[in-house]
Amino acid sequence: MRIGVFLFGGVEMADAGIGGTEPTERRYDQAAIEHAHRELLVCGELADRLGYDSFWLTEHHFQHEGYEVVPNGLMFSAFLAARTGRIRIGTMFNVVGQWHPLRLAEDFALLHNLSGGRGILGVGRGTVPREMLPLTAGTVSVGSYDNPSAAAADRLNREITEESLDVLHAAFTHERFSYSGRHFCLPPPGIPGPRR
């Protein structure tokens, strides 16, 4: 049996629960968010010392309500990897549509290699339009059953995610590769590509 720790990465909320501040009315400053980051590192170190197999976080952006305040799970994982020696570290999940797939592949590979193979790559399509739209210059969002007006944005998100996963797989399994899809052409036209 393997046992891992999954933390949303929220700030400490003294008034959470019934009768407390409404979730959408919460506002936390940078000091509270920085404190949450440091506490998460301490939790990861403790999980490593206690023998847990894995430590997981989420990738979220612009969460001033304080619920999920780690915008870059890979960078956080690198800090945690430097402070631990055994535990595997992952993000549930890296929002693929917010990353260029080659950048995600490179950043994950760097974490994985420098940590001695302890990185775990989690990927997903995202859940929050207010996070995705600013990070994709308004081009990629996500839809759901309760958000039918975003059906076209959701289809685009699925297309980009599928192509990104193809690019990630190629990057992780080939020393050199090229890729041509609807959304990604690698290498871009005019840039010398791999020699076959």
PDB file of C-alpha atoms in Angstrom, residues 6-10 40 55-61 63 67-74 76-77 90-95 131:
ATOM      1  CA  PHE A   6      -2.888  15.890  -0.901  1.00  0.00           C
ATOM      2  CA  LEU A   7      -3.250  19.508   0.209  1.00  0.00           C
ATOM      3  CA  PHE A   8      -5.242  22.202  -1.540  1.00  0.00           C
ATOM      4  CA  GLY A   9      -2.770  24.772  -0.313  1.00  0.00           C
ATOM      5  CA  GLY A  10      -5.061  27.193   1.475  1.00  0.00           C
ATOM      6  CA  LEU A  40       2.985  23.787   3.050  1.00  0.00           C
ATOM      7  CA  PHE A  55       2.975  14.826  -1.563  1.00  0.00           C
ATOM      8  CA  TRP A  56       0.465  16.523  -3.887  1.00  0.00           C
ATOM      9  CA  LEU A  57      -0.620  20.119  -4.439  1.00  0.00           C
ATOM     10  CA  THR A  58      -2.883  21.947  -6.858  1.00  0.00           C
ATOM     11  CA  GLU A  59      -2.163  24.629  -9.481  1.00  0.00           C
ATOM     12  CA  HIS A  60      -4.441  27.625  -9.052  1.00  0.00           C
ATOM     13  CA  HIS A  61      -4.195  31.315  -9.840  1.00  0.00           C
ATOM     14  CA  GLN A  63      -7.342  32.856  -5.514  1.00  0.00           C
ATOM     15  CA  TYR A  67      -8.420  28.387  -0.810  1.00  0.00           C
ATOM     16  CA  GLU A  68      -5.741  27.301  -3.287  1.00  0.00           C
ATOM     17  CA  VAL A  69      -2.774  29.647  -3.357  1.00  0.00           C
ATOM     18  CA  VAL A  70      -0.002  27.714  -5.136  1.00  0.00           C
ATOM     19  CA  PRO A  71       0.221  29.092  -8.693  1.00  0.00           C
ATOM     20  CA  ASN A  72       3.120  26.897  -9.773  1.00  0.00           C
ATOM     21  CA  GLY A  73       3.221  23.380  -8.378  1.00  0.00           C
ATOM     22  CA  LEU A  74       6.414  22.544 -10.249  1.00  0.00           C
ATOM     23  CA  PHE A  76       6.935  24.653  -5.289  1.00  0.00           C
ATOM     24  CA  SER A  77       7.908  21.001  -5.820  1.00  0.00           C
ATOM     25  CA  GLY A  90       3.311  16.042  -7.796  1.00  0.00           C
ATOM     26  CA  THR A  91       0.669  18.553  -8.765  1.00  0.00           C
ATOM     27  CA  MET A  92      -2.962  17.483  -9.144  1.00  0.00           C
ATOM     28  CA  PHE A  93      -2.918  18.943 -11.668  1.00  0.00           C
ATOM     29  CA  ASN A  94      -0.954  21.188 -14.010  1.00  0.00           C
ATOM     30  CA  VAL A  95      -3.568  22.983 -16.111  1.00  0.00           C
ATOM     31  CA  GLU A 131      -7.786  31.615 -13.976  1.00  0.00           C
TER      32      GLU A 131
END
